[in-house]
Coordinates of C-alpha atoms in Angstrom, one line a residue:
M69 CA 87.0 139.7 107.8
L70 CA 90.6 137.7 108.7
T71 CA 90.0 136.3 105.1
R72 CA 89.8 139.6 103.0
Y73 CA 93.3 140.6 105.6
I74 CA 94.8 137.8 104.9
G75 CA 94.1 138.3 101.1
R76 CA 95.3 141.9 100.5
L77 CA 98.2 140.9 102.6
L78 CA 99.1 138.2 99.8
C79 CA 98.1 140.2 96.8
P80 CA 101.4 141.7 96.4
L81 CA 103.2 138.5 96.8
K82 CA 101.4 136.5 94.7
T83 CA 102.4 139.0 91.7
E84 CA 106.0 138.5 92.7
F85 CA 105.7 134.8 92.9
V86 CA 104.1 134.5 89.4
G87 CA 107.3 136.6 87.8
Y88 CA 109.8 134.3 89.9
R89 CA 108.0 131.4 88.2
A90 CA 108.5 132.8 85.1
H91 CA 112.1 132.6 85.2
K92 CA 112.6 129.1 87.3
C93 CA 115.2 126.8 85.8
T94 CA 114.2 123.9 84.4
S95 CA 115.6 120.6 86.3
I96 CA 117.1 117.8 83.4
L97 CA 115.2 115.3 85.3
D98 CA 111.3 117.7 83.6
T99 CA 113.2 118.0 80.1
T100 CA 112.6 114.5 79.7
S101 CA 108.9 114.2 79.4
R102 CA 107.1 114.7 76.1
E103 CA 105.3 117.8 77.1
A104 CA 108.5 119.5 77.4
I105 CA 109.3 119.4 73.8
G106 CA 108.6 122.6 72.1
R107 CA 109.1 125.0 75.2
L108 CA 111.1 127.4 76.0
A109 CA 113.6 126.6 79.0
K110 CA 116.4 127.6 81.4
V111 CA 118.7 124.6 82.7
Q112 CA 121.8 125.1 84.7
G113 CA 124.4 122.4 85.3
W114 CA 127.8 121.4 85.3
V115 CA 129.7 120.2 81.9
R116 CA 130.0 116.7 81.5
G117 CA 130.9 116.4 77.5
L118 CA 132.2 118.8 75.2
R119 CA 132.4 118.4 71.4
K120 CA 132.6 120.6 69.0
M121 CA 131.8 120.1 65.3
K122 CA 131.7 122.3 61.8
D123 CA 129.1 125.1 62.8
N124 CA 128.0 123.9 66.3
V125 CA 129.1 123.0 69.6
F126 CA 127.5 119.7 71.8
V127 CA 127.7 120.0 75.3
D128 CA 126.5 117.7 77.4
I129 CA 125.5 118.9 81.3
S130 CA 124.4 117.0 84.3
D131 CA 122.6 118.9 87.1
G132 CA 122.0 115.9 89.8
S133 CA 118.5 115.4 89.1
T134 CA 118.7 112.2 87.4
C135 CA 121.8 110.1 85.9
E136 CA 120.6 111.0 82.1
M137 CA 122.6 114.3 80.7
L138 CA 120.7 116.9 78.2
Q139 CA 122.7 118.1 75.5
I140 CA 123.0 121.6 74.5
V141 CA 123.3 122.2 70.8
M142 CA 125.0 125.8 70.5
P143 CA 126.6 127.5 67.5
K144 CA 130.0 128.7 67.6
T145 CA 129.2 132.2 67.7
I146 CA 127.7 132.3 71.0
K147 CA 130.1 129.4 72.8
P148 CA 131.6 131.8 75.9
D149 CA 135.6 131.3 75.7
N150 CA 135.9 129.4 79.3
L151 CA 133.5 127.0 78.5
R152 CA 135.2 123.8 79.8
Y153 CA 134.4 120.4 80.8
G154 CA 133.5 120.8 84.5
S155 CA 132.3 124.5 85.0
S156 CA 129.0 125.1 85.9
I157 CA 126.7 126.6 83.4
S158 CA 123.1 128.6 83.0
V159 CA 121.6 127.9 79.5
E160 CA 118.5 129.3 77.8
G161 CA 116.8 128.2 74.6
E162 CA 114.4 125.6 73.0
L163 CA 113.9 122.1 73.9
A164 CA 113.7 119.8 70.8
S165 CA 113.7 116.2 70.2
T166 CA 116.6 114.3 68.7
P167 CA 116.5 111.4 66.0
N168 CA 116.6 109.0 68.5
G169 CA 113.6 110.7 70.5
K170 CA 115.9 112.1 73.4
A171 CA 115.4 115.6 74.7
E172 CA 117.9 118.5 73.6
L173 CA 118.4 122.3 74.5
R174 CA 118.9 124.4 71.1
A175 CA 120.7 127.4 73.0
T176 CA 120.5 130.8 72.6
E177 CA 122.0 131.9 75.4
V178 CA 125.1 130.6 77.5
H179 CA 126.8 132.0 80.5
V180 CA 129.2 130.5 82.6
I181 CA 128.9 130.4 86.1
G182 CA 131.9 128.7 87.6
D183 CA 135.0 127.9 85.2
C184 CA 137.2 124.6 86.0
N185 CA 140.2 124.5 84.1
V186 CA 141.4 120.8 84.6
S187 CA 144.8 121.1 83.3
E188 CA 146.1 124.2 85.4
D189 CA 143.8 124.0 89.0
G190 CA 144.7 120.2 89.2
Y191 CA 140.6 118.9 89.2
P192 CA 141.3 115.5 89.8
F193 CA 138.8 113.7 87.3
A194 CA 139.7 114.2 83.8
P195 CA 136.5 113.8 80.8
R196 CA 135.9 110.3 79.4
K197 CA 138.1 108.6 81.9
K198 CA 137.2 105.9 84.4
Y199 CA 139.0 105.8 88.1
D200 CA 139.6 103.1 90.8
P201 CA 137.3 103.9 93.8
D202 CA 140.2 103.7 96.2
Y203 CA 141.3 106.8 93.8
I204 CA 138.5 108.9 94.3
R205 CA 137.8 108.3 97.5
Q206 CA 140.7 110.4 98.2
Y207 CA 138.6 113.5 97.0
L208 CA 135.6 112.9 98.9
H209 CA 134.8 116.8 98.4
L210 CA 134.5 116.5 94.7
R211 CA 133.5 112.5 94.9
P212 CA 129.8 113.6 94.4
R213 CA 130.6 115.0 91.1
T214 CA 131.2 111.4 89.3
R215 CA 128.2 110.1 87.5
G216 CA 128.5 106.5 89.4
F217 CA 128.6 108.3 92.8
S218 CA 125.7 110.4 92.1
S219 CA 123.9 107.6 91.3
L220 CA 124.6 106.2 94.5
L221 CA 123.6 109.2 96.3
R222 CA 120.4 109.1 94.7
L223 CA 119.9 105.4 95.3
R224 CA 120.6 106.2 98.9
D225 CA 117.8 108.7 99.2
L226 CA 115.5 106.5 97.0
A227 CA 116.1 103.4 99.4
T228 CA 115.4 105.9 102.3
S229 CA 112.3 107.1 101.2
V230 CA 110.9 103.5 100.7
I231 CA 111.6 102.2 103.9
I232 CA 109.7 105.0 105.4
D233 CA 106.5 104.6 103.1
H234 CA 106.8 100.6 103.8
L235 CA 107.2 101.0 107.5
R236 CA 104.5 103.6 107.8
D237 CA 102.0 101.4 105.7
R238 CA 103.3 98.5 108.5
G239 CA 101.8 100.9 111.0
F240 CA 105.1 101.8 112.5
I241 CA 105.5 104.9 114.0
S242 CA 109.1 107.2 113.4
V243 CA 111.0 107.7 116.7
H244 CA 114.1 110.0 117.4
T245 CA 115.9 108.2 119.5
P246 CA 118.9 110.2 121.0
I247 CA 122.4 110.3 119.6
L248 CA 124.0 111.2 123.2
T249 CA 123.2 108.6 125.9
S250 CA 124.6 107.0 129.2
N251 CA 123.6 103.4 128.1
D252 CA 126.0 101.2 125.8
C253 CA 123.5 98.7 124.8
E254 CA 125.7 96.1 123.3
G255 CA 128.0 96.2 126.3
A256 CA 131.2 95.8 124.2
G257 CA 132.6 99.1 125.4
E258 CA 133.2 99.6 121.8
V259 CA 131.6 103.6 122.1
F260 CA 132.7 107.1 121.7
V261 CA 132.9 108.9 124.9
V262 CA 131.1 112.6 125.0
R263 CA 132.8 115.7 126.6
P264 CA 133.5 119.9 126.1
Q265 CA 136.6 120.3 124.8
S266 CA 136.6 123.3 126.1
K267 CA 139.1 123.3 129.7
E268 CA 137.4 126.5 131.0
I269 CA 134.0 124.9 131.1
L270 CA 135.3 121.5 132.4
K271 CA 136.9 123.9 135.4
S272 CA 134.0 125.7 135.9
M273 CA 131.4 122.6 136.1
Q274 CA 133.4 119.9 137.9
K275 CA 132.7 118.6 141.1
E276 CA 134.7 116.9 144.0
D277 CA 135.2 113.9 143.0
Q278 CA 134.2 113.6 139.5
S279 CA 136.0 112.7 136.4
E280 CA 135.9 114.7 133.1
D281 CA 133.8 112.0 131.6
E282 CA 130.9 112.9 134.2
V283 CA 131.0 116.5 134.5
Y284 CA 128.7 118.2 131.6
F285 CA 125.9 115.3 132.0
D286 CA 127.2 113.8 135.7
T287 CA 127.4 110.7 134.0
P288 CA 129.6 109.1 131.1
S289 CA 128.1 110.1 128.0
F290 CA 128.2 108.4 124.9
L291 CA 127.7 108.5 121.2
T292 CA 124.8 106.3 120.7
V293 CA 126.0 102.3 119.5
S294 CA 122.0 101.6 118.9
G295 CA 118.4 103.1 119.5
Q296 CA 117.4 100.0 120.8
L297 CA 116.8 100.5 124.2
H298 CA 115.2 103.5 124.1
L299 CA 112.9 101.9 121.2
E300 CA 111.8 99.7 123.6
A301 CA 110.7 102.4 126.0
V302 CA 108.3 103.6 123.5
A303 CA 107.0 100.6 122.2
R304 CA 105.1 100.0 125.5
A305 CA 103.3 103.0 124.4
L306 CA 102.9 103.0 121.0
T307 CA 103.2 99.2 120.2
R308 CA 105.4 99.5 116.8
V309 CA 108.0 102.0 116.4
Y310 CA 111.1 102.3 114.6
T311 CA 114.5 104.7 114.6
F312 CA 116.2 105.9 111.4
G313 CA 119.5 107.0 112.0
P314 CA 123.3 107.4 112.5
T315 CA 125.1 105.0 114.7
F316 CA 128.9 105.0 116.4
R317 CA 131.0 102.3 116.8
A318 CA 134.8 102.5 118.1
E319 CA 135.8 99.1 116.4
N320 CA 139.8 99.3 115.0
S321 CA 138.7 97.7 112.0
K322 CA 139.7 99.0 108.4
S323 CA 137.7 96.4 106.7
R324 CA 135.3 96.7 103.4
L325 CA 132.5 95.8 106.0
H326 CA 133.0 98.6 108.5
L327 CA 132.6 102.3 109.5
S328 CA 133.0 104.3 112.4
E329 CA 129.5 106.0 111.6
F330 CA 127.3 104.5 110.0
Y331 CA 123.2 104.1 109.8
M332 CA 120.7 101.6 111.2
L333 CA 117.4 101.1 110.9
E334 CA 116.1 100.2 114.0
A335 CA 112.3 98.8 115.1
E336 CA 110.6 97.4 118.1
V337 CA 107.0 95.7 118.2
A338 CA 105.1 95.0 121.0
F339 CA 102.9 92.1 121.8
L340 CA 105.3 89.4 120.1
S341 CA 106.8 86.9 121.7
R342 CA 107.7 84.4 118.5
I343 CA 111.1 84.5 116.5
E344 CA 108.6 83.7 113.4
E345 CA 106.6 86.9 114.1
L346 CA 110.1 88.7 113.9
M347 CA 111.4 86.8 110.6
E348 CA 108.5 87.5 108.9
E349 CA 108.5 91.0 109.3
V350 CA 112.4 91.4 108.3
E351 CA 111.9 89.1 105.6
L352 CA 109.0 91.6 104.2
L353 CA 110.7 94.6 104.9
V354 CA 114.1 93.4 102.7
K355 CA 112.2 92.2 99.8
Q356 CA 110.1 95.6 99.5
I357 CA 113.0 97.9 99.5
T358 CA 114.8 96.1 96.8
K359 CA 111.6 96.2 95.0
G360 CA 111.2 99.5 95.1
M361 CA 114.5 100.6 94.6
I362 CA 114.2 98.7 91.6
E363 CA 110.6 99.9 90.4
K364 CA 111.5 103.3 90.8
G365 CA 115.5 103.5 90.4
S366 CA 115.6 101.6 87.0
S367 CA 117.9 104.2 85.3
D368 CA 120.7 104.6 88.4
L369 CA 120.8 101.1 88.7
H370 CA 121.8 100.6 85.5
A371 CA 124.4 103.4 85.6
I372 CA 126.4 101.5 88.3
E373 CA 125.6 98.4 87.0
A374 CA 123.9 96.8 90.1
P375 CA 123.7 93.1 90.1
E376 CA 119.8 91.7 89.4
P377 CA 118.7 90.2 93.0
Q378 CA 118.0 86.6 92.0
W379 CA 116.9 86.0 95.1
L380 CA 113.9 88.2 95.3
N381 CA 111.0 86.0 94.7
K382 CA 112.5 83.1 96.8
T383 CA 111.8 82.3 100.9
F384 CA 114.8 82.9 102.6
A385 CA 115.9 80.0 104.4
C386 CA 116.2 79.4 108.2
L387 CA 118.6 77.7 110.2
T388 CA 119.1 77.2 113.9
Y389 CA 122.6 77.6 115.0
E390 CA 123.2 74.3 115.8
N391 CA 122.3 73.6 112.0
A392 CA 124.2 76.2 111.0
F393 CA 127.4 75.0 112.7
N394 CA 126.7 71.5 111.3
V395 CA 127.2 72.8 107.9
L396 CA 130.3 74.4 108.2
S397 CA 131.6 71.6 109.7
N398 CA 131.0 68.9 107.1
H399 CA 132.5 71.7 104.6
A400 CA 135.3 72.0 106.9
N401 CA 137.9 71.5 104.0
R402 CA 136.5 74.6 102.2
L403 CA 137.2 77.0 104.9
Q404 CA 140.1 78.4 105.9
R405 CA 139.1 79.0 109.3
P406 CA 136.9 76.0 110.4
A407 CA 134.2 77.5 112.8
K408 CA 134.1 76.3 116.3
Y409 CA 131.1 75.4 118.3
G410 CA 129.7 78.5 120.9
E411 CA 131.6 81.0 119.2
A412 CA 130.1 83.6 116.6
F413 CA 130.8 82.7 112.9
S414 CA 132.9 84.7 111.3
K415 CA 132.4 87.0 107.8
E416 CA 133.9 83.6 105.9
H417 CA 131.3 81.2 107.8
E418 CA 128.1 83.9 107.1
L419 CA 129.2 84.2 103.2
F420 CA 129.8 80.4 103.1
L421 CA 126.1 79.4 104.2
V422 CA 124.8 81.9 102.2
Q423 CA 126.3 80.1 99.0
H424 CA 125.7 76.7 100.4
N425 CA 121.8 78.2 100.2
D426 CA 122.3 78.9 96.5
G427 CA 122.9 82.8 97.3
V428 CA 119.4 83.0 98.8
P429 CA 119.5 85.0 101.9
L430 CA 118.9 82.9 105.2
F431 CA 117.9 83.3 109.2
V432 CA 120.1 81.5 111.2
I433 CA 118.3 81.6 114.7
N434 CA 118.4 80.2 118.4
W435 CA 122.3 81.3 119.4
P436 CA 124.4 80.6 122.5
K437 CA 123.4 83.0 124.9
E438 CA 127.0 83.6 126.1
I439 CA 127.9 85.4 122.8
K440 CA 124.5 87.9 122.5
P441 CA 123.8 90.6 124.7
F442 CA 122.2 90.8 128.0
Y443 CA 118.6 92.1 126.6
M444 CA 117.9 88.5 124.7
K445 CA 115.4 86.0 126.0
E446 CA 116.3 82.3 126.6
C447 CA 114.6 80.0 124.5
T448 CA 111.5 78.2 126.2
D449 CA 113.3 74.5 125.0
D450 CA 116.7 75.2 125.5
E451 CA 118.2 77.9 128.1
S452 CA 121.2 77.7 127.2
K453 CA 120.2 79.9 124.1
V454 CA 118.2 82.7 123.2
A455 CA 115.9 83.3 120.4
A456 CA 117.9 85.8 118.3
L457 CA 118.4 86.0 114.6
D458 CA 120.9 86.9 111.9
L459 CA 120.0 87.4 108.8
L460 CA 122.6 86.5 105.9
V461 CA 122.7 87.6 102.3
P462 CA 125.0 87.5 99.7
H463 CA 128.0 90.0 99.5
V464 CA 128.2 90.9 103.0
G465 CA 127.2 88.3 105.4
E466 CA 125.2 89.6 108.4
L467 CA 122.8 92.4 107.1
V468 CA 119.9 92.2 110.3
G469 CA 120.1 91.2 113.6
G470 CA 117.5 90.5 116.2
S471 CA 115.9 89.1 119.0
I472 CA 112.6 88.6 121.4
R473 CA 113.5 90.6 124.2
E474 CA 113.8 89.4 127.9
D475 CA 110.5 90.4 129.1
D476 CA 111.0 88.7 132.8
Y477 CA 112.2 91.2 135.2
R478 CA 114.0 88.8 138.1
R479 CA 115.6 87.5 135.2
L480 CA 116.6 90.5 133.3
E481 CA 117.6 92.0 137.2
L482 CA 120.6 89.2 136.9
K483 CA 121.6 89.6 133.6
L484 CA 122.4 93.4 133.7
P485 CA 126.0 94.4 132.9
P486 CA 127.6 96.0 136.2
T487 CA 128.2 99.6 134.5
G488 CA 125.7 101.9 133.7
N489 CA 122.2 102.7 135.1
L490 CA 119.8 100.5 133.7
S491 CA 117.5 101.0 136.5
W492 CA 114.9 102.6 134.0
Y493 CA 115.2 99.7 131.6
L494 CA 114.0 97.3 134.3
D495 CA 111.1 99.5 135.7
L496 CA 109.7 98.6 131.8
R497 CA 109.0 95.4 133.1
K498 CA 107.4 96.9 136.5
Y499 CA 104.5 98.6 134.9
G500 CA 101.9 97.2 132.4
N501 CA 104.6 94.8 130.9
V502 CA 104.3 93.0 127.6
P503 CA 106.9 91.3 125.4
T504 CA 108.6 92.7 122.8
G505 CA 111.0 92.2 119.9
G506 CA 113.3 94.2 117.1
Y507 CA 115.7 93.9 115.0
G508 CA 118.2 96.4 113.7
M509 CA 119.4 96.6 109.8
G510 CA 122.9 98.4 108.6
F511 CA 121.4 100.5 106.1
D512 CA 125.0 101.0 104.2
R513 CA 125.7 97.2 104.3
F514 CA 122.4 96.8 102.2
L515 CA 123.3 99.3 100.0
Q516 CA 125.9 97.3 99.7
C517 CA 124.2 94.0 99.1
I518 CA 121.7 95.5 96.6
L519 CA 124.0 97.5 94.6
G520 CA 127.2 95.3 94.7
I521 CA 129.5 97.6 96.0
S522 CA 132.9 96.2 97.4
N523 CA 133.8 98.9 99.8
I524 CA 131.1 100.0 102.4
K525 CA 133.0 103.6 102.3
D526 CA 131.8 103.9 98.9
T527 CA 127.9 103.9 100.1
V528 CA 128.5 106.9 102.3
P529 CA 128.8 110.5 101.5
F530 CA 131.1 111.2 103.7
P531 CA 132.9 108.1 105.4
R532 CA 134.6 107.7 108.8
W533 CA 136.9 104.8 109.6
P534 CA 139.8 104.6 111.9
H535 CA 142.5 107.3 111.6
N536 CA 140.1 108.4 108.9
C537 CA 137.8 111.7 109.8
N538 CA 138.4 114.0 107.0
L539 CA 136.0 116.9 106.4

């Protein structure tokens, strides 16, 4: 009875849907299949090239579905007067094959949807001209229209899907950790404070002896620098978890490797107590994402001239902090600034270690505990060190950071930072506790490394850095 009733409701919708499908546009990606040749099609996109011959006009259009462009052949008699480079158009016609085997659309009807007068309207990108990334970055709202950056955006999307598929295959469960938090996970104070902008709201909610930063949530609140502490809580119920989203650091840096808002992939594994297990998980992740991008994104990788990763089939090396420091000390004459024992390595030091390892990524483990966050577990054979790892890769240096977490209640209690209420974090060690370990990978830095992009600002659609929060 219910089935028949629903069927009657859907009948008119079904008719309308069939009619809609008959007028649906074909993406340029779909025109590349052999089955498409000989069919009538309607495509929409933006003009990327325009050539006038004796009787015909040849137009190259792109719609973003692929880095390939579709050639449109139209008689001059049907060419709109305002058909120009950069304009958006709708074209109907028959798909045919060119002598070199590519598809082309032989137009019977052409309409300009949106005009683009490059010379008069000040459009910043002229046809057949290459621009420096610094120049293109001045036009973030128009940058996706450049061929190179549209390829970057497709590769960014591809890498995201490959990561999700890989982690699902490994038994990880996605967790949406909060962007608003009362914790400064790294304890460095490089956080953005969150509070209402409205003075009326502040005045109506403010209690006696309460600062403006405490009004809304009754505690100082920040944009997250990491979802790790929340993942540790969930891992003690779901075992293998990850989060993938934006994080924020208020660092006063304009370097080619830093952003104020960036994407982090963070994972946490329960019942894990050995740093070697964590290294295996990280190495597998980096290699699988890279392989997936090569297999599924070859045309876009070629379009942006991404370098081929020579290290993909090689085992990542591993050095202790002590051994890495000795390598740097033995080659101090090749460094602008020598390494100092007990301090973090500079970017120059990180890149030198990778170069010294023939360009193959390497892990540096067992770091001095004074330079690492409070949550890392001390090494069993040397309490001055913590079971932490940094994965160093070509082009960017540190890509992944991780550690075995301190699981001893009493030891952790002594390490907690004086600011922030982390009693809940201690509770995790009180009830059914297990050892855990985890890592965080800078997604934008990963793209820098794999795609050979010099500046991290060119891996993000709308980058934010000190003195720049445009759009």
